[in-house]
Amino acid sequence: MSLIKVEGGRRLCGEITVQCAKNSVLPILAATILGGDTCVIHACPRLRDVETATEILRYLGCRVHWEADDLVVDTATMSRCDIPEDLMRQMRSSVIFLGAILARCGRAEMSYPGGCELGPRPIDLHLSALRDLGAEIEVCDRCLCCRAPHLRGREIVLSIPSVGATENAILAACGAEETTTITNAAREPEIVDLQYFLQKMGVCIKGAGSSTITVEGGTGLHGCVHRCIADRIVAATYLSAVAATGGEVCLRDVDYRHVSTVTAALVQAGCQIRSEENLICLKSDGILQGISPVRTSPYPGFPTDAQAIVMASLLRSRGTTVFVENIFENRYRHVPEFLRMGADVRLEGRVAVLCGVEKLCGTTVRATDLRGGAALVIAGLQGNGETHIDDIYHIHRGYDCLVENLAQLGAAIRYE
């Protein structure tokens, strides 16, 4: 499976159950460390990043195994508090283990994390939050040496609503004495899901989904069973694919409120969308219009992870659409690949101006990152002829059965 081959021109129709969210599963897998007990994650997606997280847990001495589609994690046997560089470099979210390990062991050692190259993503906010709780952190040769024998709750004020820093602060606060208050916290649905999981483990935590979260530390924790929320970016991917190609799709097990900014953009482009509890249905004739400027921002704004995906859906639209990327400075790496297919997208710093073209031509392109790779699949579904997408390991970091699901909808798509 070294590349994906897509033949454009097919309408897509059908129904898909959306996989559980990668960005919920990863911090929840880190959180299993806190209980020193067995946790079961129902319907866990089989992703490259999930595989990396399970390798980290096994390295730490935990027992991890699959039972059908459920992932079972027993952290009672945890015996280490360090993570080697080769595992840290495989994904950005590996840094989320820092807060959990500190809370469980009182010390932690790891290198800086890896992940998609989307521009500078310093972890200063993570480290500052942990220091506020009493951690002593030394940074040398890009290695973090952390000691926290006595974490103590206090108020943490984040300068920006960082998702990762919010999650790390929450996990560390679970092992702190007294109450921690996190102000200017990120509000993403995945943080709400982490709160639900921690409540099942016995943590007294509230406020997730708002800008202020409180955590009562020092309580005895235990294992639990949990099913993560649906992946809103995966949902946005299928919606954008059908919007661009024409057809009808119903997505099940997804909260329509989590993708409201994306569906609003697709409605403006000309799609018909009906939303009910845990159901989103989209109908498109495949002829889209340019829309008002798309500006990425923290939740509940337009998600940066959906920027490339929605841009791909509008490559053949009638009119012009402006995209403004306010989160990552290097999140237009998919644009040169679009241009190879005949798209008209002009870049100026953080702004991309898309002028719809009549047709796209299939060619060989390269997935430069996770969401950019999914965007190239959407572009390929619209192209004349066959599109070959290389470096698809990026796509496997966040999509479970993307090719199989699109083929089920009627796409001419396969691995090779």
Tab-separated table of C-alpha atoms in Angstrom:
chain	number	residue	atom	x	y	z
A	1	MET	CA	0.000	0.000	0.000
A	2	SER	CA	2.597	2.539	-1.111
A	3	LEU	CA	0.128	4.856	-2.871
A	4	ILE	CA	-3.552	5.574	-3.453
A	5	LYS	CA	-4.976	5.633	-6.967
A	6	VAL	CA	-8.126	7.686	-7.600
A	7	GLU	CA	-10.117	7.975	-10.804
A	8	GLY	CA	-12.303	11.069	-10.855
A	9	GLY	CA	-15.781	11.663	-12.173
A	10	ARG	CA	-17.888	9.362	-9.966
A	11	ARG	CA	-20.864	10.572	-7.936
A	12	LEU	CA	-20.839	9.380	-4.334
A	13	CYS	CA	-23.891	8.041	-2.546
A	14	GLY	CA	-24.462	6.059	0.623
A	15	GLU	CA	-24.107	5.987	4.392
A	16	ILE	CA	-21.053	5.958	6.669
A	17	THR	CA	-20.600	5.538	10.402
A	18	VAL	CA	-17.896	8.025	11.353
A	19	GLN	CA	-14.892	6.627	13.233
A	20	CYS	CA	-14.016	7.735	16.753
A	21	ALA	CA	-11.870	10.852	16.984
A	22	LYS	CA	-8.099	10.489	16.853
A	23	ASN	CA	-7.746	13.673	18.888
A	24	SER	CA	-9.915	12.183	21.632
A	25	VAL	CA	-8.346	8.748	21.666
A	26	LEU	CA	-4.740	9.933	22.046
A	27	PRO	CA	-5.109	12.038	25.245
A	28	ILE	CA	-7.452	9.402	26.665
A	29	LEU	CA	-4.819	6.709	26.103
A	30	ALA	CA	-2.379	8.919	28.011
A	31	ALA	CA	-4.987	9.370	30.751
A	32	THR	CA	-5.238	5.604	31.302
A	33	ILE	CA	-1.865	5.884	33.067
A	34	LEU	CA	-3.484	7.796	35.939
A	35	GLY	CA	-5.637	4.964	37.262
A	36	GLY	CA	-3.151	2.116	37.461
A	37	ASP	CA	-5.996	-0.135	36.392
A	38	THR	CA	-7.668	-1.555	33.264
A	39	CYS	CA	-9.505	0.677	30.799
A	40	VAL	CA	-11.383	-0.350	27.656
A	41	ILE	CA	-11.733	2.000	24.689
A	42	HIS	CA	-14.684	0.844	22.594
A	43	ALA	CA	-14.501	1.062	18.771
A	44	CYS	CA	-10.977	2.475	18.892
A	45	PRO	CA	-9.825	3.410	15.368
A	46	ARG	CA	-6.806	1.500	14.059
A	47	LEU	CA	-4.595	4.439	13.162
A	48	ARG	CA	-0.872	4.902	12.855
A	49	ASP	CA	-0.940	7.441	15.716
A	50	VAL	CA	-2.922	5.031	17.901
A	51	GLU	CA	-0.319	2.371	17.170
A	52	THR	CA	2.421	4.780	18.272
A	53	ALA	CA	0.523	5.570	21.488
A	54	THR	CA	0.148	1.862	22.270
A	55	GLU	CA	3.880	1.348	21.655
A	56	ILE	CA	4.578	4.125	24.156
A	57	LEU	CA	2.296	2.479	26.719
A	58	ARG	CA	3.982	-0.892	26.222
A	59	TYR	CA	7.416	0.715	26.561
A	60	LEU	CA	6.268	2.197	29.872
A	61	GLY	CA	5.447	-1.339	31.040
A	62	CYS	CA	1.687	-1.317	30.457
A	63	ARG	CA	-0.226	-4.182	28.875
A	64	VAL	CA	-2.176	-3.342	25.736
A	65	HIS	CA	-4.168	-5.631	23.474
A	66	TRP	CA	-7.070	-5.604	21.037
A	67	GLU	CA	-10.340	-7.450	21.596
A	68	ALA	CA	-12.071	-7.160	18.210
A	69	ASP	CA	-12.435	-3.361	17.746
A	70	ASP	CA	-11.914	-2.547	21.440
A	71	LEU	CA	-8.527	-1.527	22.842
A	72	VAL	CA	-7.800	-2.839	26.352
A	73	VAL	CA	-5.131	-1.013	28.396
A	74	ASP	CA	-3.859	-2.267	31.770
A	75	THR	CA	-1.551	0.322	33.355
A	76	ALA	CA	-1.156	-1.465	36.707
A	77	THR	CA	2.165	-2.882	35.528
A	78	MET	CA	3.667	0.481	34.485
A	79	SER	CA	7.363	0.395	35.394
A	80	ARG	CA	9.070	3.258	33.514
A	81	CYS	CA	8.686	7.031	33.334
A	82	ASP	CA	10.700	7.792	30.179
A	83	ILE	CA	9.851	7.720	26.470
A	84	PRO	CA	12.619	7.137	23.888
A	85	GLU	CA	13.262	9.602	21.086
A	86	ASP	CA	12.241	7.236	18.284
A	87	LEU	CA	8.708	6.998	19.703
A	88	MET	CA	8.435	10.701	20.531
A	89	ARG	CA	9.381	11.686	16.998
A	90	GLN	CA	6.576	9.678	15.411
A	91	MET	CA	3.749	12.009	16.415
A	92	ARG	CA	3.137	15.430	17.868
A	93	SER	CA	0.612	14.180	20.428
A	94	SER	CA	3.245	12.101	22.218
A	95	VAL	CA	3.910	15.138	24.435
A	96	ILE	CA	0.494	14.595	26.034
A	97	PHE	CA	1.994	11.692	28.000
A	98	LEU	CA	4.126	14.170	29.966
A	99	GLY	CA	1.374	15.396	32.298
A	100	ALA	CA	0.037	11.906	32.941
A	101	ILE	CA	3.452	10.390	33.686
A	102	LEU	CA	4.297	13.245	36.077
A	103	ALA	CA	1.002	12.767	37.895
A	104	ARG	CA	1.553	9.002	38.229
A	105	CYS	CA	5.333	8.806	38.846
A	106	GLY	CA	6.459	12.227	40.022
A	107	ARG	CA	9.082	12.388	37.260
A	108	ALA	CA	9.358	12.009	33.496
A	109	GLU	CA	11.959	12.091	30.743
A	110	MET	CA	11.339	12.497	27.011
A	111	SER	CA	12.563	14.298	23.907
A	112	TYR	CA	10.638	16.923	21.991
A	113	PRO	CA	7.725	15.469	19.947
A	114	GLY	CA	7.469	15.031	16.176
A	115	GLY	CA	4.406	15.063	13.898
A	116	CYS	CA	3.361	16.934	10.748
A	117	GLU	CA	5.577	19.872	9.761
A	118	LEU	CA	2.987	22.634	9.940
A	119	GLY	CA	5.289	25.357	11.252
A	120	PRO	CA	6.460	26.257	14.761
A	121	ARG	CA	4.413	24.569	17.486
A	122	PRO	CA	6.395	25.203	20.651
A	123	ILE	CA	5.470	23.335	23.807
A	124	ASP	CA	6.328	26.296	26.039
A	125	LEU	CA	2.718	26.564	27.215
A	126	HIS	CA	2.724	22.887	28.229
A	127	LEU	CA	5.900	23.344	30.271
A	128	SER	CA	4.717	26.594	31.831
A	129	ALA	CA	1.469	24.978	32.991
A	130	LEU	CA	3.338	22.047	34.545
A	131	ARG	CA	5.775	24.406	36.272
A	132	ASP	CA	2.791	26.283	37.708
A	133	LEU	CA	1.763	23.008	39.361
A	134	GLY	CA	5.210	22.603	40.918
A	135	ALA	CA	7.140	20.611	38.311
A	136	GLU	CA	10.856	21.233	37.919
A	137	ILE	CA	11.777	20.964	34.243
A	138	GLU	CA	15.224	21.068	32.675
A	139	VAL	CA	15.648	21.303	28.906
A	140	CYS	CA	18.950	20.166	27.435
A	141	ASP	CA	19.737	18.938	23.909
A	142	ARG	CA	15.988	18.927	23.135
A	143	CYS	CA	15.420	16.511	26.006
A	144	LEU	CA	12.995	17.200	28.859
A	145	CYS	CA	13.940	16.087	32.368
A	146	CYS	CA	11.015	16.672	34.717
A	147	ARG	CA	10.613	16.167	38.472
A	148	ALA	CA	7.419	16.737	40.408
A	149	PRO	CA	7.380	14.848	43.712
A	150	HIS	CA	4.627	17.120	45.075
A	151	LEU	CA	2.299	18.647	42.506
A	152	ARG	CA	-0.007	21.231	44.046
A	153	GLY	CA	-3.156	22.677	42.491
A	154	ARG	CA	-3.327	26.364	41.646
A	155	GLU	CA	-4.687	28.693	38.959
A	156	ILE	CA	-3.137	28.268	35.513
A	157	VAL	CA	-3.741	31.033	32.987
A	158	LEU	CA	-2.959	30.055	29.399
A	159	SER	CA	-1.880	32.906	27.128
A	160	ILE	CA	-3.680	31.231	24.218
A	161	PRO	CA	-6.279	28.433	24.310
A	162	SER	CA	-3.862	25.656	23.362
A	163	VAL	CA	-5.497	22.235	23.097
A	164	GLY	CA	-2.359	20.289	24.017
A	165	ALA	CA	-1.437	22.566	26.924
A	166	THR	CA	-4.992	22.368	28.263
A	167	GLU	CA	-4.917	18.558	28.119
A	168	ASN	CA	-1.472	18.293	29.718
A	169	ALA	CA	-2.520	20.649	32.517
A	170	ILE	CA	-5.667	18.608	33.145
A	171	LEU	CA	-3.779	15.309	33.303
A	172	ALA	CA	-1.097	16.666	35.639
A	173	ALA	CA	-3.736	18.308	37.831
A	174	CYS	CA	-5.328	14.889	38.422
A	175	GLY	CA	-2.220	13.984	40.439
A	176	ALA	CA	-1.926	17.293	42.284
A	177	GLU	CA	-3.058	18.098	45.786
A	178	GLU	CA	-6.029	20.466	46.093
A	179	THR	CA	-7.836	22.256	43.236
A	180	THR	CA	-6.457	23.406	39.894
A	181	THR	CA	-8.251	26.027	37.814
A	182	ILE	CA	-7.307	26.380	34.137
A	183	THR	CA	-8.288	29.755	32.672
A	184	ASN	CA	-8.452	30.499	28.926
A	185	ALA	CA	-8.665	26.749	28.357
A	186	ALA	CA	-9.254	25.340	24.885
A	187	ARG	CA	-12.911	24.485	24.281
A	188	GLU	CA	-12.665	21.691	21.701
A	189	PRO	CA	-15.147	18.776	21.883
A	190	GLU	CA	-12.216	16.406	22.374
A	191	ILE	CA	-11.425	18.107	25.694
A	192	VAL	CA	-15.033	17.604	26.771
A	193	ASP	CA	-14.617	13.931	25.864
A	194	LEU	CA	-11.438	13.742	27.967
A	195	GLN	CA	-13.412	15.207	30.878
A	196	TYR	CA	-16.107	12.518	30.506
A	197	PHE	CA	-13.438	9.814	30.520
A	198	LEU	CA	-11.724	11.223	33.620
A	199	GLN	CA	-15.061	11.501	35.427
A	200	LYS	CA	-15.614	7.793	34.758
A	201	MET	CA	-12.164	7.152	36.317
A	202	GLY	CA	-13.205	9.030	39.454
A	203	VAL	CA	-11.765	12.501	38.823
A	204	CYS	CA	-13.812	15.471	40.003
A	205	ILE	CA	-13.473	17.704	36.954
A	206	LYS	CA	-15.895	20.179	35.416
A	207	GLY	CA	-16.034	23.085	32.990
A	208	ALA	CA	-14.707	21.434	29.810
A	209	GLY	CA	-16.275	23.105	26.788
A	210	SER	CA	-15.948	26.472	28.508
A	211	SER	CA	-12.877	28.636	28.988
A	212	THR	CA	-12.515	27.678	32.682
A	213	ILE	CA	-11.881	24.114	33.853
A	214	THR	CA	-11.477	22.986	37.462
A	215	VAL	CA	-9.852	19.739	38.578
A	216	GLU	CA	-9.931	18.339	42.113
A	217	GLY	CA	-6.714	16.381	42.563
A	218	GLY	CA	-5.619	13.757	45.016
A	219	THR	CA	-8.547	11.359	44.578
A	220	GLY	CA	-8.196	7.601	44.125
A	221	LEU	CA	-8.724	6.617	40.496
A	222	HIS	CA	-9.743	3.397	38.792
A	223	GLY	CA	-10.308	1.856	35.384
A	224	CYS	CA	-13.363	2.419	33.202
A	225	VAL	CA	-14.993	1.719	29.849
A	226	HIS	CA	-15.432	4.497	27.296
A	227	ARG	CA	-16.321	5.162	23.679
A	228	CYS	CA	-14.833	8.334	22.204
A	229	ILE	CA	-16.806	10.900	20.233
A	230	ALA	CA	-16.907	10.810	16.435
A	231	ASP	CA	-14.071	12.462	14.538
A	232	ARG	CA	-15.373	15.824	13.335
A	233	ILE	CA	-12.531	16.253	10.822
A	234	VAL	CA	-13.168	12.830	9.301
A	235	ALA	CA	-16.841	13.821	9.062
A	236	ALA	CA	-15.834	17.064	7.342
A	237	THR	CA	-13.737	15.023	4.895
A	238	TYR	CA	-16.623	12.825	3.738
A	239	LEU	CA	-18.980	15.803	3.537
A	240	SER	CA	-16.483	17.763	1.439
A	241	ALA	CA	-15.831	14.792	-0.846
A	242	VAL	CA	-19.524	14.383	-1.672
A	243	ALA	CA	-20.022	18.141	-1.948
A	244	ALA	CA	-17.279	18.310	-4.591
A	245	THR	CA	-18.289	15.255	-6.632
A	246	GLY	CA	-22.059	15.435	-6.358
A	247	GLY	CA	-24.293	12.866	-4.719
A	248	GLU	CA	-25.803	12.171	-1.323
A	249	VAL	CA	-24.339	10.904	1.935
A	250	CYS	CA	-25.600	10.340	5.470
A	251	LEU	CA	-23.061	10.296	8.306
A	252	ARG	CA	-24.036	8.474	11.474
A	253	ASP	CA	-22.785	8.723	15.067
A	254	VAL	CA	-21.536	12.297	14.635
A	255	ASP	CA	-22.642	15.400	16.543
A	256	TYR	CA	-23.639	17.994	13.935
A	257	ARG	CA	-22.731	20.816	16.327
A	258	HIS	CA	-19.070	19.802	16.170
A	259	VAL	CA	-18.894	20.508	12.413
A	260	SER	CA	-21.286	23.469	12.223
A	261	THR	CA	-18.736	25.875	10.732
A	262	VAL	CA	-17.873	23.370	7.984
A	263	THR	CA	-21.488	22.572	7.154
A	264	ALA	CA	-22.288	26.306	7.077
A	265	ALA	CA	-19.534	26.782	4.482
A	266	LEU	CA	-20.822	23.880	2.371
A	267	VAL	CA	-24.393	25.191	2.518
A	268	GLN	CA	-23.148	28.575	1.321
A	269	ALA	CA	-21.360	26.771	-1.508
A	270	GLY	CA	-24.679	25.300	-2.656
A	271	CYS	CA	-25.156	22.010	-0.783
A	272	GLN	CA	-28.312	20.906	0.987
A	273	ILE	CA	-27.695	19.665	4.520
A	274	ARG	CA	-30.081	18.126	7.038
A	275	SER	CA	-28.902	17.557	10.601
A	276	GLU	CA	-30.469	15.532	13.389
A	277	GLU	CA	-29.150	14.062	16.611
A	278	ASN	CA	-26.097	11.953	15.664
A	279	LEU	CA	-26.881	12.296	11.945
A	280	ILE	CA	-25.799	14.614	9.123
A	281	CYS	CA	-27.114	14.199	5.561
A	282	LEU	CA	-25.694	16.161	2.610
A	283	LYS	CA	-26.917	16.425	-0.988
A	284	SER	CA	-24.930	18.131	-3.744
A	285	ASP	CA	-25.164	18.496	-7.516
A	286	GLY	CA	-21.378	18.878	-7.649
A	287	ILE	CA	-21.593	22.476	-8.897
A	288	LEU	CA	-20.358	24.638	-6.037
A	289	GLN	CA	-20.079	28.405	-5.637
A	290	GLY	CA	-17.280	30.424	-4.098
A	291	ILE	CA	-17.980	31.398	-0.503
A	292	SER	CA	-17.174	34.230	1.886
A	293	PRO	CA	-13.676	34.233	3.445
A	294	VAL	CA	-12.766	31.193	5.528
A	295	ARG	CA	-10.742	32.176	8.596
A	296	THR	CA	-9.386	29.427	10.828
A	297	SER	CA	-9.546	29.941	14.580
A	298	PRO	CA	-9.787	27.928	17.808
A	299	TYR	CA	-13.035	26.064	18.463
A	300	PRO	CA	-15.855	26.986	18.022
A	301	GLY	CA	-14.368	28.764	15.001
A	302	PHE	CA	-13.495	27.161	11.682
A	303	PRO	CA	-11.006	24.336	12.376
A	304	THR	CA	-7.529	24.590	10.896
A	305	ASP	CA	-7.673	20.824	10.325
A	306	ALA	CA	-10.565	21.342	7.875
A	307	GLN	CA	-8.972	24.169	5.903
A	308	ALA	CA	-7.247	22.006	3.260
A	309	ILE	CA	-10.261	19.693	3.057
A	310	VAL	CA	-12.810	22.427	2.327
A	311	MET	CA	-10.353	24.135	-0.022
A	312	ALA	CA	-10.153	20.888	-2.012
A	313	SER	CA	-13.940	20.755	-2.328
A	314	LEU	CA	-13.984	24.242	-3.905
A	315	LEU	CA	-11.216	23.755	-6.497
A	316	ARG	CA	-13.815	23.569	-9.311
A	317	SER	CA	-16.255	26.056	-7.779
A	318	ARG	CA	-17.682	29.047	-9.627
A	319	GLY	CA	-16.094	32.156	-8.202
A	320	THR	CA	-13.386	33.017	-5.722
A	321	THR	CA	-12.828	32.029	-2.107
A	322	VAL	CA	-10.256	33.512	0.273
A	323	PHE	CA	-8.727	31.392	3.040
A	324	VAL	CA	-6.933	32.958	6.014
A	325	GLU	CA	-4.873	30.528	8.130
A	326	ASN	CA	-4.599	31.950	11.652
A	327	ILE	CA	-3.316	28.860	13.500
A	328	PHE	CA	-0.281	27.427	11.664
A	329	GLU	CA	1.959	29.431	9.370
A	330	ASN	CA	2.924	26.453	7.203
A	331	ARG	CA	-0.471	24.909	6.577
A	332	TYR	CA	-0.643	25.485	2.815
A	333	ARG	CA	1.758	22.703	1.824
A	334	HIS	CA	-1.060	21.033	-0.104
A	335	VAL	CA	-1.432	24.025	-2.440
A	336	PRO	CA	1.577	23.222	-4.708
A	337	GLU	CA	0.109	19.736	-5.130
A	338	PHE	CA	-3.262	21.240	-6.106
A	339	LEU	CA	-1.468	23.383	-8.691
A	340	ARG	CA	0.000	20.254	-10.266
A	341	MET	CA	-3.576	19.185	-10.966
A	342	GLY	CA	-4.458	22.481	-12.641
A	343	ALA	CA	-5.985	24.333	-9.694
A	344	ASP	CA	-5.762	28.126	-9.387
A	345	VAL	CA	-4.690	29.010	-5.838
A	346	ARG	CA	-2.426	31.968	-5.056
A	347	LEU	CA	-0.576	32.328	-1.774
A	348	GLU	CA	0.476	35.449	0.086
A	349	GLY	CA	1.700	34.699	3.588
A	350	ARG	CA	-1.205	33.321	5.597
A	351	VAL	CA	-3.742	34.096	2.849
A	352	ALA	CA	-4.740	31.779	-0.016
A	353	VAL	CA	-6.946	33.040	-2.855
A	354	LEU	CA	-8.735	30.227	-4.697
A	355	CYS	CA	-10.301	30.820	-8.112
A	356	GLY	CA	-12.392	27.898	-9.254
A	357	VAL	CA	-11.355	26.153	-12.483
A	358	GLU	CA	-13.453	24.195	-14.954
A	359	LYS	CA	-11.500	20.967	-14.626
A	360	LEU	CA	-8.701	19.270	-12.701
A	361	CYS	CA	-6.279	16.831	-14.304
A	362	GLY	CA	-5.164	13.621	-12.666
A	363	THR	CA	-1.434	13.378	-11.989
A	364	THR	CA	1.019	12.182	-9.334
A	365	VAL	CA	0.938	14.182	-6.101
A	366	ARG	CA	2.395	13.785	-2.613
A	367	ALA	CA	0.640	13.883	0.746
A	368	THR	CA	2.685	16.410	2.734
A	369	ASP	CA	0.730	16.013	5.972
A	370	LEU	CA	-2.342	14.277	7.389
A	371	ARG	CA	-5.144	16.654	6.363
A	372	GLY	CA	-3.361	17.738	3.204
A	373	GLY	CA	-3.280	14.081	2.179
A	374	ALA	CA	-7.042	13.741	2.654
A	375	ALA	CA	-7.511	16.949	0.652
A	376	LEU	CA	-5.572	15.422	-2.252
A	377	VAL	CA	-7.921	12.439	-2.214
A	378	ILE	CA	-10.859	14.863	-2.556
A	379	ALA	CA	-9.082	16.638	-5.409
A	380	GLY	CA	-8.417	13.299	-7.100
A	381	LEU	CA	-12.116	12.387	-6.893
A	382	GLN	CA	-12.789	15.441	-9.102
A	383	GLY	CA	-9.897	15.030	-11.537
A	384	ASN	CA	-10.032	13.954	-15.159
A	385	GLY	CA	-8.151	10.676	-15.399
A	386	GLU	CA	-6.234	9.004	-12.591
A	387	THR	CA	-4.491	10.655	-9.657
A	388	HIS	CA	-1.701	8.873	-7.776
A	389	ILE	CA	-1.130	9.977	-4.181
A	390	ASP	CA	2.241	9.127	-2.645
A	391	ASP	CA	3.434	9.266	0.995
A	392	ILE	CA	0.076	8.008	2.209
A	393	TYR	CA	1.457	7.066	5.629
A	394	HIS	CA	0.407	10.587	6.626
A	395	ILE	CA	-3.205	9.716	5.818
A	396	HIS	CA	-3.033	6.524	7.896
A	397	ARG	CA	-2.124	8.629	10.937
A	398	GLY	CA	-5.719	9.850	11.193
A	399	TYR	CA	-8.052	7.939	8.856
A	400	ASP	CA	-9.325	4.422	9.429
A	401	CYS	CA	-10.636	2.817	6.194
A	402	LEU	CA	-10.770	6.075	4.197
A	403	VAL	CA	-10.241	4.276	0.879
A	404	GLU	CA	-12.668	1.483	1.758
A	405	ASN	CA	-15.396	3.912	2.843
A	406	LEU	CA	-15.071	6.072	-0.264
A	407	ALA	CA	-15.179	2.953	-2.445
A	408	GLN	CA	-18.339	1.919	-0.608
A	409	LEU	CA	-19.844	5.280	-1.620
A	410	GLY	CA	-19.007	4.573	-5.262
A	411	ALA	CA	-15.559	6.131	-5.722
A	412	ALA	CA	-13.049	4.517	-8.070
A	413	ILE	CA	-10.248	4.384	-5.524
A	414	ARG	CA	-7.781	1.723	-4.448
A	415	TYR	CA	-4.419	1.066	-2.837
A	416	GLU	CA	-1.429	-0.044	-4.860
